[in-house]
Amino acid sequence: MNFDRQDLTNEQLLDLYKKLLKPRLIEEKMLILLRQGKVSKWFSGIGQEAISVGITSVLDKDEYILPMHRNLGVFTTREIPLHRLFSQWQGKKTGFTKGRDRSFHFGTQEFKLVGMISHLGPQLGVADGIALANKLKKNGKVTAVFTGEGATSEGDFHEALNIAAVWDLPVLFVIENNGYGLSTPTNEQYRCENLADKGVGFGMESHIVDGNNILEVVNLISKLKASMVENPRPVLLEFKTFRMRGHEEASGTKYVPQELMDMWAEKDPIENFKEFLLRTNVLNEETDTQYRAEIKAEIDEHWVITQGEPDVIADLTEELNDMYEPYDFEEFTHSKEVENIRVVDAISNALRQSMERHDNLVIMGQDIAEYGGAFKITDGFVDAFGKERVRNTPICESAVVSAANGLSINGHKAIMEMQFGDFVSTGFNPIVNLLAKQHYRWNEKADVVVRMPCGGGTQAGPFHSQTNEAWFTKTPGLKVVYPAFPYDVKGLLNTAINDPNPVMFFEHKQLYRSVYQDVPVDYYTIPFGKASLIKEGNDVTVISFGAGVHWALDTLNKNPEISADLIDLRTLQPLDVETIYASVKKTNKVIILTEDTLFGGVASDISAMIMENCFEHLDAPVKRVGSLETAIPFVKALEDQYLPKNRFENELKDLLAY
């Protein structure tokens, strides 16, 4: 192995050697503890240390790195106290996730590290968002994100690289090609000769690097980092390397030919670098022995600290409270000046005033810039706020959601517009696994609003008409807002943008230009979790949200003899159960109208809660009215049959007659 020290001093070479030794010696300790039953699981990076150590040694300590589960060298080179790492692995309270996640599935703002989730690919998009925030700040910082050759087959990989290329984001995309995705060899994963070749397709600079040569890693990254500060751009790096242990210890390495193991054993990144240092008189055996003894002593000392910590004691209040970033609602009141506007105008008004109020707010989506969006909601925003903050995106919902999360991690607020709420299915994973779980996992907010144009009634068919709020009300960590009137739309959207938690903001397309209301000209906010009582009566409680509120209102106006409480929920998570229960206890009959299909929907949960908490006040079973248990069709006759609008009146009268 040829080592080119270039202008590195002896002290720098020895420092790199010690940084290489540390993760290796920790791993050797962990493997012993694993056999003793004192560690439950281990993902080994033995043989790959030069990549983690080399990259982390070059990057500044305030530059974000997004590692994987074989990148122990990233964490040790960032000088995280070992007892905190050990406590993380052992599920202790002083780890980074309070026992809620394991291994390297965590992040830490203190050390500017953002750990992976098991779905692997989304972290590449997160790196895009972090790099975009750096670019907006004009701070000259570079971001590095790791992945394995296996995850390069995921759609998120291609989406993230494409975004980075289009936006000229300063990201080092690091592929650790160790030959196997668990047990699947590379010849069963991809057909190109080298993964670096994929860079050509994205118009991206790429390099193939000997991942076992620490100096080749350091020299290249040093050169690239200096260049990327002057010329911000993404770079794809394929590091050829090998893992000498199994995917995780339980899987073993029997699927690897012995001659391959022998070949890579001869390329060990630590032993070869040690031999180079000895040969050039930079290191001697006595110093090497000293280094190893010091590191082993540190490992043992910190392991004792971790073992002395008590096991986690379950605290119900803490668990529930940590699901969301604490947020004290700030009420902004308004003057009496109003304008009669539509829902679509209220959304645009809120976005514009929020962009003026938050100079760190970025809006992203397909066609939202000069074109103004599919519904012209952001028309004129580029002229007002510039293309840096109003960003057209490629068609890649998953990576854009992840990038929004990266923006949040690096000090920005983000709004991502799904062109149609139906398209959220291609961005589902980062919403429910990154945004929703992030604060619970490692105490980091996800300051992201996902706008969801949704709903039927416009004959748009199965892929532009769904109302899929139940996908997200089921997921703890998300807030779900679904207003029906322009006044509520504006106030609640402003609150959603202020709230540091991820918010799914549903906007019913049929209401966009059909519903008018006097709305304050000023900026104002409305708290989440407070339903609106549209009508008051004594005979029945009608509960709905979105377009269903207008259907119910039309029915009640058509039948003035029906005395009803009409509750517009406005927010589904959090849900205003107090208003629901108070009304039920007064009227003693309940009907819930939802545009969604019934099975597994929001109406079912509200019905169950009423049955559990207000059963003795009911004079009839809770009635649910929803759409047919089919996909939503295109032709008007079929869509009218599908939607519950025309069935609601008969169902309501049947309930009153019970």
PDB file of C-alpha atoms in Angstrom, residues 207-485:
ATOM      1  CA  HIS A 207     -13.954   9.817  -7.372  1.00  0.00           C
ATOM      2  CA  ILE A 208     -12.922   6.243  -6.607  1.00  0.00           C
ATOM      3  CA  VAL A 209     -10.817   6.066  -3.453  1.00  0.00           C
ATOM      4  CA  ASP A 210      -8.842   3.367  -1.648  1.00  0.00           C
ATOM      5  CA  GLY A 211     -10.901   3.354   1.522  1.00  0.00           C
ATOM      6  CA  ASN A 212      -8.211   1.482   3.439  1.00  0.00           C
ATOM      7  CA  ASN A 213      -5.527   4.109   2.863  1.00  0.00           C
ATOM      8  CA  ILE A 214      -5.918   6.823   5.491  1.00  0.00           C
ATOM      9  CA  LEU A 215      -3.614   9.264   3.714  1.00  0.00           C
ATOM     10  CA  GLU A 216      -5.371   8.890   0.384  1.00  0.00           C
ATOM     11  CA  VAL A 217      -8.635   9.652   2.186  1.00  0.00           C
ATOM     12  CA  VAL A 218      -7.248  12.663   4.068  1.00  0.00           C
ATOM     13  CA  ASN A 219      -5.431  14.137   1.077  1.00  0.00           C
ATOM     14  CA  LEU A 220      -8.431  13.912  -1.235  1.00  0.00           C
ATOM     15  CA  ILE A 221     -10.953  15.218   1.287  1.00  0.00           C
ATOM     16  CA  SER A 222      -8.654  18.118   2.193  1.00  0.00           C
ATOM     17  CA  LYS A 223      -8.380  19.074  -1.454  1.00  0.00           C
ATOM     18  CA  LEU A 224     -12.118  18.714  -2.082  1.00  0.00           C
ATOM     19  CA  LYS A 225     -13.122  20.645   1.000  1.00  0.00           C
ATOM     20  CA  ALA A 226     -10.975  23.620   0.027  1.00  0.00           C
ATOM     21  CA  SER A 227     -12.362  23.509  -3.502  1.00  0.00           C
ATOM     22  CA  MET A 228     -16.006  23.184  -2.416  1.00  0.00           C
ATOM     23  CA  VAL A 229     -15.730  26.287  -0.245  1.00  0.00           C
ATOM     24  CA  GLU A 230     -14.746  28.269  -3.337  1.00  0.00           C
ATOM     25  CA  ASN A 231     -17.032  26.378  -5.709  1.00  0.00           C
ATOM     26  CA  PRO A 232     -20.015  24.871  -3.805  1.00  0.00           C
ATOM     27  CA  ARG A 233     -21.060  21.603  -5.411  1.00  0.00           C
ATOM     28  CA  PRO A 234     -21.772  17.978  -4.526  1.00  0.00           C
ATOM     29  CA  VAL A 235     -19.148  15.279  -4.950  1.00  0.00           C
ATOM     30  CA  LEU A 236     -19.772  11.530  -5.111  1.00  0.00           C
ATOM     31  CA  LEU A 237     -17.076   9.393  -3.488  1.00  0.00           C
ATOM     32  CA  GLU A 238     -16.864   5.620  -3.771  1.00  0.00           C
ATOM     33  CA  PHE A 239     -14.535   4.185  -1.140  1.00  0.00           C
ATOM     34  CA  LYS A 240     -13.439   0.656  -1.945  1.00  0.00           C
ATOM     35  CA  THR A 241     -13.157  -1.225   1.330  1.00  0.00           C
ATOM     36  CA  PHE A 242     -14.257  -4.382   3.137  1.00  0.00           C
ATOM     37  CA  ARG A 243     -15.817  -5.297   6.448  1.00  0.00           C
ATOM     38  CA  MET A 244     -13.997  -8.113   8.174  1.00  0.00           C
ATOM     39  CA  ARG A 245     -16.960  -9.086  10.342  1.00  0.00           C
ATOM     40  CA  GLY A 246     -20.574  -9.929   9.527  1.00  0.00           C
ATOM     41  CA  HIS A 247     -23.321  -7.426   8.767  1.00  0.00           C
ATOM     42  CA  GLU A 248     -23.910  -7.780  12.483  1.00  0.00           C
ATOM     43  CA  GLU A 249     -22.228 -10.366  14.621  1.00  0.00           C
ATOM     44  CA  ALA A 250     -25.095 -12.863  14.584  1.00  0.00           C
ATOM     45  CA  SER A 251     -24.969 -13.148  10.777  1.00  0.00           C
ATOM     46  CA  GLY A 252     -21.335 -14.220  10.575  1.00  0.00           C
ATOM     47  CA  THR A 253     -19.279 -14.258   7.348  1.00  0.00           C
ATOM     48  CA  LYS A 254     -19.746 -17.793   5.992  1.00  0.00           C
ATOM     49  CA  TYR A 255     -21.109 -16.389   2.734  1.00  0.00           C
ATOM     50  CA  VAL A 256     -17.737 -14.682   2.035  1.00  0.00           C
ATOM     51  CA  PRO A 257     -15.099 -16.760   0.168  1.00  0.00           C
ATOM     52  CA  GLN A 258     -12.043 -17.310   2.377  1.00  0.00           C
ATOM     53  CA  GLU A 259      -9.644 -16.051  -0.295  1.00  0.00           C
ATOM     54  CA  LEU A 260     -11.516 -12.738  -0.304  1.00  0.00           C
ATOM     55  CA  MET A 261     -11.219 -12.477   3.471  1.00  0.00           C
ATOM     56  CA  ASP A 262      -7.495 -13.229   3.227  1.00  0.00           C
ATOM     57  CA  MET A 263      -6.949 -10.642   0.527  1.00  0.00           C
ATOM     58  CA  TRP A 264      -8.625  -7.866   2.480  1.00  0.00           C
ATOM     59  CA  ALA A 265      -6.940  -8.882   5.735  1.00  0.00           C
ATOM     60  CA  GLU A 266      -3.660  -7.991   4.016  1.00  0.00           C
ATOM     61  CA  LYS A 267      -5.126  -4.535   3.288  1.00  0.00           C
ATOM     62  CA  ASP A 268      -5.975  -3.792   6.913  1.00  0.00           C
ATOM     63  CA  PRO A 269      -6.009   0.036   7.169  1.00  0.00           C
ATOM     64  CA  ILE A 270      -4.452   0.145  10.632  1.00  0.00           C
ATOM     65  CA  GLU A 271      -1.733  -2.477  10.294  1.00  0.00           C
ATOM     66  CA  ASN A 272      -0.566  -1.107   6.954  1.00  0.00           C
ATOM     67  CA  PHE A 273      -0.457   2.455   8.237  1.00  0.00           C
ATOM     68  CA  LYS A 274       1.411   1.292  11.330  1.00  0.00           C
ATOM     69  CA  GLU A 275       4.005  -0.454   9.162  1.00  0.00           C
ATOM     70  CA  PHE A 276       4.425   2.726   7.121  1.00  0.00           C
ATOM     71  CA  LEU A 277       4.950   4.793  10.259  1.00  0.00           C
ATOM     72  CA  LEU A 278       7.435   2.307  11.653  1.00  0.00           C
ATOM     73  CA  ARG A 279       9.287   2.121   8.345  1.00  0.00           C
ATOM     74  CA  THR A 280       9.619   5.902   8.129  1.00  0.00           C
ATOM     75  CA  ASN A 281      10.622   6.229  11.816  1.00  0.00           C
ATOM     76  CA  VAL A 282       7.564   8.287  12.673  1.00  0.00           C
ATOM     77  CA  LEU A 283       6.443   5.591  15.128  1.00  0.00           C
ATOM     78  CA  ASN A 284       8.261   3.013  17.196  1.00  0.00           C
ATOM     79  CA  GLU A 285       6.980  -0.118  18.921  1.00  0.00           C
ATOM     80  CA  GLU A 286       7.307   1.401  22.373  1.00  0.00           C
ATOM     81  CA  THR A 287       5.151   4.386  21.437  1.00  0.00           C
ATOM     82  CA  ASP A 288       2.632   2.109  19.752  1.00  0.00           C
ATOM     83  CA  THR A 289       2.376   0.017  22.923  1.00  0.00           C
ATOM     84  CA  GLN A 290       1.904   3.189  24.935  1.00  0.00           C
ATOM     85  CA  TYR A 291      -0.886   4.450  22.659  1.00  0.00           C
ATOM     86  CA  ARG A 292      -2.735   1.154  22.893  1.00  0.00           C
ATOM     87  CA  ALA A 293      -2.400   1.020  26.669  1.00  0.00           C
ATOM     88  CA  GLU A 294      -3.728   4.568  27.037  1.00  0.00           C
ATOM     89  CA  ILE A 295      -6.720   3.918  24.812  1.00  0.00           C
ATOM     90  CA  LYS A 296      -7.546   0.610  26.519  1.00  0.00           C
ATOM     91  CA  ALA A 297      -7.359   2.324  29.903  1.00  0.00           C
ATOM     92  CA  GLU A 298      -9.745   5.022  28.683  1.00  0.00           C
ATOM     93  CA  ILE A 299     -12.130   2.381  27.353  1.00  0.00           C
ATOM     94  CA  ASP A 300     -12.104   0.442  30.611  1.00  0.00           C
ATOM     95  CA  GLU A 301     -12.554   3.575  32.689  1.00  0.00           C
ATOM     96  CA  HIS A 302     -15.547   4.750  30.690  1.00  0.00           C
ATOM     97  CA  TRP A 303     -17.087   1.282  30.571  1.00  0.00           C
ATOM     98  CA  VAL A 304     -17.034   1.275  34.370  1.00  0.00           C
ATOM     99  CA  ILE A 305     -18.825   4.647  34.363  1.00  0.00           C
ATOM    100  CA  THR A 306     -21.558   3.261  32.123  1.00  0.00           C
ATOM    101  CA  GLN A 307     -21.922   0.088  34.163  1.00  0.00           C
ATOM    102  CA  GLY A 308     -22.336   2.223  37.267  1.00  0.00           C
ATOM    103  CA  GLU A 309     -25.332   4.019  35.824  1.00  0.00           C
ATOM    104  CA  PRO A 310     -28.776   2.771  36.816  1.00  0.00           C
ATOM    105  CA  ASP A 311     -31.037   1.155  34.273  1.00  0.00           C
ATOM    106  CA  VAL A 312     -33.713   3.338  32.739  1.00  0.00           C
ATOM    107  CA  ILE A 313     -36.859   3.599  34.835  1.00  0.00           C
ATOM    108  CA  ALA A 314     -40.005   4.119  32.793  1.00  0.00           C
ATOM    109  CA  ASP A 315     -41.557   7.538  33.368  1.00  0.00           C
ATOM    110  CA  LEU A 316     -44.942   7.764  31.673  1.00  0.00           C
ATOM    111  CA  THR A 317     -45.160  11.550  31.796  1.00  0.00           C
ATOM    112  CA  GLU A 318     -41.705  11.989  30.327  1.00  0.00           C
ATOM    113  CA  GLU A 319     -42.378   9.504  27.540  1.00  0.00           C
ATOM    114  CA  LEU A 320     -45.587  11.225  26.497  1.00  0.00           C
ATOM    115  CA  ASN A 321     -44.175  14.735  26.778  1.00  0.00           C
ATOM    116  CA  ASP A 322     -41.041  13.962  24.776  1.00  0.00           C
ATOM    117  CA  MET A 323     -42.974  12.945  21.682  1.00  0.00           C
ATOM    118  CA  TYR A 324     -43.245  16.620  20.748  1.00  0.00           C
ATOM    119  CA  GLU A 325     -40.958  19.622  21.071  1.00  0.00           C
ATOM    120  CA  PRO A 326     -42.447  21.863  23.794  1.00  0.00           C
ATOM    121  CA  TYR A 327     -44.256  24.792  22.230  1.00  0.00           C
ATOM    122  CA  ASP A 328     -45.916  27.643  24.066  1.00  0.00           C
ATOM    123  CA  PHE A 329     -48.563  28.964  21.705  1.00  0.00           C
ATOM    124  CA  GLU A 330     -48.086  32.654  21.039  1.00  0.00           C
ATOM    125  CA  GLU A 331     -51.354  34.420  20.321  1.00  0.00           C
ATOM    126  CA  PHE A 332     -51.242  37.239  17.805  1.00  0.00           C
ATOM    127  CA  THR A 333     -54.438  39.278  17.741  1.00  0.00           C
ATOM    128  CA  HIS A 334     -55.674  41.356  14.861  1.00  0.00           C
ATOM    129  CA  SER A 335     -57.401  44.653  14.220  1.00  0.00           C
ATOM    130  CA  LYS A 336     -60.941  44.926  12.912  1.00  0.00           C
ATOM    131  CA  GLU A 337     -59.839  45.506   9.330  1.00  0.00           C
ATOM    132  CA  VAL A 338     -60.968  42.555   7.199  1.00  0.00           C
ATOM    133  CA  GLU A 339     -61.171  41.542   3.572  1.00  0.00           C
ATOM    134  CA  ASN A 340     -63.552  39.073   1.989  1.00  0.00           C
ATOM    135  CA  ILE A 341     -61.298  36.353   0.590  1.00  0.00           C
ATOM    136  CA  ARG A 342     -61.285  32.704  -0.456  1.00  0.00           C
ATOM    137  CA  VAL A 343     -59.528  29.762   1.163  1.00  0.00           C
ATOM    138  CA  VAL A 344     -56.816  29.907  -1.481  1.00  0.00           C
ATOM    139  CA  ASP A 345     -56.217  33.585  -0.701  1.00  0.00           C
ATOM    140  CA  ALA A 346     -56.038  32.903   3.024  1.00  0.00           C
ATOM    141  CA  ILE A 347     -53.321  30.306   2.470  1.00  0.00           C
ATOM    142  CA  SER A 348     -51.322  32.646   0.259  1.00  0.00           C
ATOM    143  CA  ASN A 349     -51.786  35.492   2.738  1.00  0.00           C
ATOM    144  CA  ALA A 350     -50.538  33.382   5.651  1.00  0.00           C
ATOM    145  CA  LEU A 351     -47.530  32.149   3.689  1.00  0.00           C
ATOM    146  CA  ARG A 352     -46.596  35.658   2.601  1.00  0.00           C
ATOM    147  CA  GLN A 353     -46.903  37.158   6.098  1.00  0.00           C
ATOM    148  CA  SER A 354     -44.993  34.240   7.610  1.00  0.00           C
ATOM    149  CA  MET A 355     -42.200  34.616   5.042  1.00  0.00           C
ATOM    150  CA  GLU A 356     -41.970  38.277   6.075  1.00  0.00           C
ATOM    151  CA  ARG A 357     -41.962  37.391   9.764  1.00  0.00           C
ATOM    152  CA  HIS A 358     -39.458  34.489   9.573  1.00  0.00           C
ATOM    153  CA  ASP A 359     -36.441  35.314   7.434  1.00  0.00           C
ATOM    154  CA  ASN A 360     -35.226  31.705   7.906  1.00  0.00           C
ATOM    155  CA  LEU A 361     -38.369  30.217   6.333  1.00  0.00           C
ATOM    156  CA  VAL A 362     -37.945  28.310   3.059  1.00  0.00           C
ATOM    157  CA  ILE A 363     -40.802  27.050   0.853  1.00  0.00           C
ATOM    158  CA  MET A 364     -40.174  24.082  -1.450  1.00  0.00           C
ATOM    159  CA  GLY A 365     -42.360  22.265  -3.942  1.00  0.00           C
ATOM    160  CA  GLN A 366     -42.981  21.384  -7.557  1.00  0.00           C
ATOM    161  CA  ASP A 367     -43.644  24.402  -9.790  1.00  0.00           C
ATOM    162  CA  ILE A 368     -44.084  26.785  -6.838  1.00  0.00           C
ATOM    163  CA  ALA A 369     -41.598  29.443  -7.973  1.00  0.00           C
ATOM    164  CA  GLU A 370     -42.256  31.509 -11.124  1.00  0.00           C
ATOM    165  CA  TYR A 371     -45.287  29.403 -12.031  1.00  0.00           C
ATOM    166  CA  GLY A 372     -46.808  30.017  -8.589  1.00  0.00           C
ATOM    167  CA  GLY A 373     -47.778  26.422  -7.873  1.00  0.00           C
ATOM    168  CA  ALA A 374     -50.483  24.216  -9.342  1.00  0.00           C
ATOM    169  CA  PHE A 375     -53.106  26.335  -7.560  1.00  0.00           C
ATOM    170  CA  LYS A 376     -51.253  29.684  -7.933  1.00  0.00           C
ATOM    171  CA  ILE A 377     -50.928  30.036  -4.168  1.00  0.00           C
ATOM    172  CA  THR A 378     -47.306  31.196  -4.311  1.00  0.00           C
ATOM    173  CA  ASP A 379     -47.765  33.395  -7.360  1.00  0.00           C
ATOM    174  CA  GLY A 380     -45.488  36.433  -7.013  1.00  0.00           C
ATOM    175  CA  PHE A 381     -43.463  34.936  -4.164  1.00  0.00           C
ATOM    176  CA  VAL A 382     -40.243  34.745  -6.164  1.00  0.00           C
ATOM    177  CA  ASP A 383     -40.372  38.483  -6.818  1.00  0.00           C
ATOM    178  CA  ALA A 384     -41.030  39.129  -3.132  1.00  0.00           C
ATOM    179  CA  PHE A 385     -38.644  36.673  -1.496  1.00  0.00           C
ATOM    180  CA  GLY A 386     -36.267  35.353  -4.161  1.00  0.00           C
ATOM    181  CA  LYS A 387     -35.580  31.903  -5.561  1.00  0.00           C
ATOM    182  CA  GLU A 388     -33.295  31.006  -2.669  1.00  0.00           C
ATOM    183  CA  ARG A 389     -36.300  30.874  -0.332  1.00  0.00           C
ATOM    184  CA  VAL A 390     -39.008  29.877  -2.849  1.00  0.00           C
ATOM    185  CA  ARG A 391     -37.583  26.776  -4.466  1.00  0.00           C
ATOM    186  CA  ASN A 392     -38.836  24.653  -7.316  1.00  0.00           C
ATOM    187  CA  THR A 393     -37.986  21.033  -6.648  1.00  0.00           C
ATOM    188  CA  PRO A 394     -37.511  18.040  -8.922  1.00  0.00           C
ATOM    189  CA  ILE A 395     -40.279  15.448  -8.710  1.00  0.00           C
ATOM    190  CA  CYS A 396     -38.927  13.598  -5.700  1.00  0.00           C
ATOM    191  CA  GLU A 397     -41.167  13.961  -2.656  1.00  0.00           C
ATOM    192  CA  SER A 398     -39.157  11.698  -0.368  1.00  0.00           C
ATOM    193  CA  ALA A 399     -35.860  13.572  -0.645  1.00  0.00           C
ATOM    194  CA  VAL A 400     -37.601  16.951  -0.426  1.00  0.00           C
ATOM    195  CA  VAL A 401     -39.255  15.988   2.867  1.00  0.00           C
ATOM    196  CA  SER A 402     -35.864  14.805   4.114  1.00  0.00           C
ATOM    197  CA  ALA A 403     -34.264  18.041   2.928  1.00  0.00           C
ATOM    198  CA  ALA A 404     -36.907  20.009   4.812  1.00  0.00           C
ATOM    199  CA  ASN A 405     -35.848  18.101   7.905  1.00  0.00           C
ATOM    200  CA  GLY A 406     -32.213  18.951   7.210  1.00  0.00           C
ATOM    201  CA  LEU A 407     -33.107  22.627   6.942  1.00  0.00           C
ATOM    202  CA  SER A 408     -34.753  22.403  10.356  1.00  0.00           C
ATOM    203  CA  ILE A 409     -31.734  20.674  11.891  1.00  0.00           C
ATOM    204  CA  ASN A 410     -29.527  23.487  10.601  1.00  0.00           C
ATOM    205  CA  GLY A 411     -31.590  26.369  11.940  1.00  0.00           C
ATOM    206  CA  HIS A 412     -34.289  26.993   9.336  1.00  0.00           C
ATOM    207  CA  LYS A 413     -38.023  26.581   9.064  1.00  0.00           C
ATOM    208  CA  ALA A 414     -39.337  24.661   6.077  1.00  0.00           C
ATOM    209  CA  ILE A 415     -42.623  24.331   4.237  1.00  0.00           C
ATOM    210  CA  MET A 416     -42.947  21.592   1.662  1.00  0.00           C
ATOM    211  CA  GLU A 417     -45.931  21.619  -0.681  1.00  0.00           C
ATOM    212  CA  MET A 418     -47.182  18.304  -1.928  1.00  0.00           C
ATOM    213  CA  GLN A 419     -48.551  19.308  -5.306  1.00  0.00           C
ATOM    214  CA  PHE A 420     -51.445  17.002  -4.462  1.00  0.00           C
ATOM    215  CA  GLY A 421     -51.889  15.321  -1.096  1.00  0.00           C
ATOM    216  CA  ASP A 422     -52.092  11.976  -2.887  1.00  0.00           C
ATOM    217  CA  PHE A 423     -48.408  12.270  -3.801  1.00  0.00           C
ATOM    218  CA  VAL A 424     -47.435  12.089  -0.147  1.00  0.00           C
ATOM    219  CA  SER A 425     -47.270   8.319  -0.540  1.00  0.00           C
ATOM    220  CA  THR A 426     -43.898   8.735  -2.263  1.00  0.00           C
ATOM    221  CA  GLY A 427     -42.713  10.833   0.697  1.00  0.00           C
ATOM    222  CA  PHE A 428     -44.358   8.757   3.404  1.00  0.00           C
ATOM    223  CA  ASN A 429     -41.232   7.193   4.908  1.00  0.00           C
ATOM    224  CA  PRO A 430     -39.395  10.376   5.924  1.00  0.00           C
ATOM    225  CA  ILE A 431     -42.608  11.877   7.302  1.00  0.00           C
ATOM    226  CA  VAL A 432     -43.487   9.003   9.615  1.00  0.00           C
ATOM    227  CA  ASN A 433     -39.968   7.797  10.415  1.00  0.00           C
ATOM    228  CA  LEU A 434     -37.852  10.964  10.375  1.00  0.00           C
ATOM    229  CA  LEU A 435     -40.084  13.933  11.116  1.00  0.00           C
ATOM    230  CA  ALA A 436     -42.474  12.198  13.489  1.00  0.00           C
ATOM    231  CA  LYS A 437     -39.921  10.335  15.591  1.00  0.00           C
ATOM    232  CA  GLN A 438     -37.005  12.746  15.640  1.00  0.00           C
ATOM    233  CA  HIS A 439     -37.773  14.669  18.826  1.00  0.00           C
ATOM    234  CA  TYR A 440     -38.662  11.506  20.720  1.00  0.00           C
ATOM    235  CA  ARG A 441     -35.476   9.776  19.558  1.00  0.00           C
ATOM    236  CA  TRP A 442     -32.851  12.442  20.155  1.00  0.00           C
ATOM    237  CA  ASN A 443     -34.575  15.598  21.342  1.00  0.00           C
ATOM    238  CA  GLU A 444     -34.284  17.411  18.015  1.00  0.00           C
ATOM    239  CA  LYS A 445     -37.210  19.377  16.599  1.00  0.00           C
ATOM    240  CA  ALA A 446     -38.505  18.899  13.064  1.00  0.00           C
ATOM    241  CA  ASP A 447     -39.684  22.400  12.186  1.00  0.00           C
ATOM    242  CA  VAL A 448     -41.499  21.390   9.010  1.00  0.00           C
ATOM    243  CA  VAL A 449     -44.961  22.012   7.585  1.00  0.00           C
ATOM    244  CA  VAL A 450     -46.182  19.710   4.814  1.00  0.00           C
ATOM    245  CA  ARG A 451     -49.031  21.306   2.865  1.00  0.00           C
ATOM    246  CA  MET A 452     -51.556  18.774   1.573  1.00  0.00           C
ATOM    247  CA  PRO A 453     -54.007  19.886  -1.169  1.00  0.00           C
ATOM    248  CA  CYS A 454     -56.588  17.126  -0.895  1.00  0.00           C
ATOM    249  CA  GLY A 455     -60.150  15.950  -1.302  1.00  0.00           C
ATOM    250  CA  GLY A 456     -62.765  15.024  -3.852  1.00  0.00           C
ATOM    251  CA  GLY A 457     -65.671  16.676  -5.575  1.00  0.00           C
ATOM    252  CA  THR A 458     -63.665  17.875  -8.577  1.00  0.00           C
ATOM    253  CA  GLN A 459     -63.736  14.650 -10.652  1.00  0.00           C
ATOM    254  CA  ALA A 460     -59.957  14.291 -10.436  1.00  0.00           C
ATOM    255  CA  GLY A 461     -59.917  10.521  -9.978  1.00  0.00           C
ATOM    256  CA  PRO A 462     -58.056   8.094  -7.711  1.00  0.00           C
ATOM    257  CA  PHE A 463     -54.700   9.924  -7.619  1.00  0.00           C
ATOM    258  CA  HIS A 464     -55.699  13.572  -7.166  1.00  0.00           C
ATOM    259  CA  SER A 465     -58.719  13.314  -4.861  1.00  0.00           C
ATOM    260  CA  GLN A 466     -57.801  11.346  -1.765  1.00  0.00           C
ATOM    261  CA  THR A 467     -58.146  12.651   1.755  1.00  0.00           C
ATOM    262  CA  ASN A 468     -55.586  10.602   3.663  1.00  0.00           C
ATOM    263  CA  GLU A 469     -55.430  12.300   7.057  1.00  0.00           C
ATOM    264  CA  ALA A 470     -55.822   8.948   8.858  1.00  0.00           C
ATOM    265  CA  TRP A 471     -52.392   7.872   7.608  1.00  0.00           C
ATOM    266  CA  PHE A 472     -50.915  10.577   9.823  1.00  0.00           C
ATOM    267  CA  THR A 473     -53.252  10.864  12.803  1.00  0.00           C
ATOM    268  CA  LYS A 474     -52.116   7.298  13.517  1.00  0.00           C
ATOM    269  CA  THR A 475     -48.487   8.440  13.792  1.00  0.00           C
ATOM    270  CA  PRO A 476     -47.432   9.974  17.131  1.00  0.00           C
ATOM    271  CA  GLY A 477     -45.142  12.968  16.715  1.00  0.00           C
ATOM    272  CA  LEU A 478     -47.113  14.606  13.905  1.00  0.00           C
ATOM    273  CA  LYS A 479     -49.679  17.349  14.257  1.00  0.00           C
ATOM    274  CA  VAL A 480     -52.565  17.227  11.796  1.00  0.00           C
ATOM    275  CA  VAL A 481     -54.575  20.331  10.852  1.00  0.00           C
ATOM    276  CA  TYR A 482     -57.626  20.316   8.578  1.00  0.00           C
ATOM    277  CA  PRO A 483     -59.508  23.654   8.473  1.00  0.00           C
ATOM    278  CA  ALA A 484     -62.697  24.422   6.554  1.00  0.00           C
ATOM    279  CA  PHE A 485     -62.939  28.235   6.449  1.00  0.00           C
TER     280      PHE A 485
END
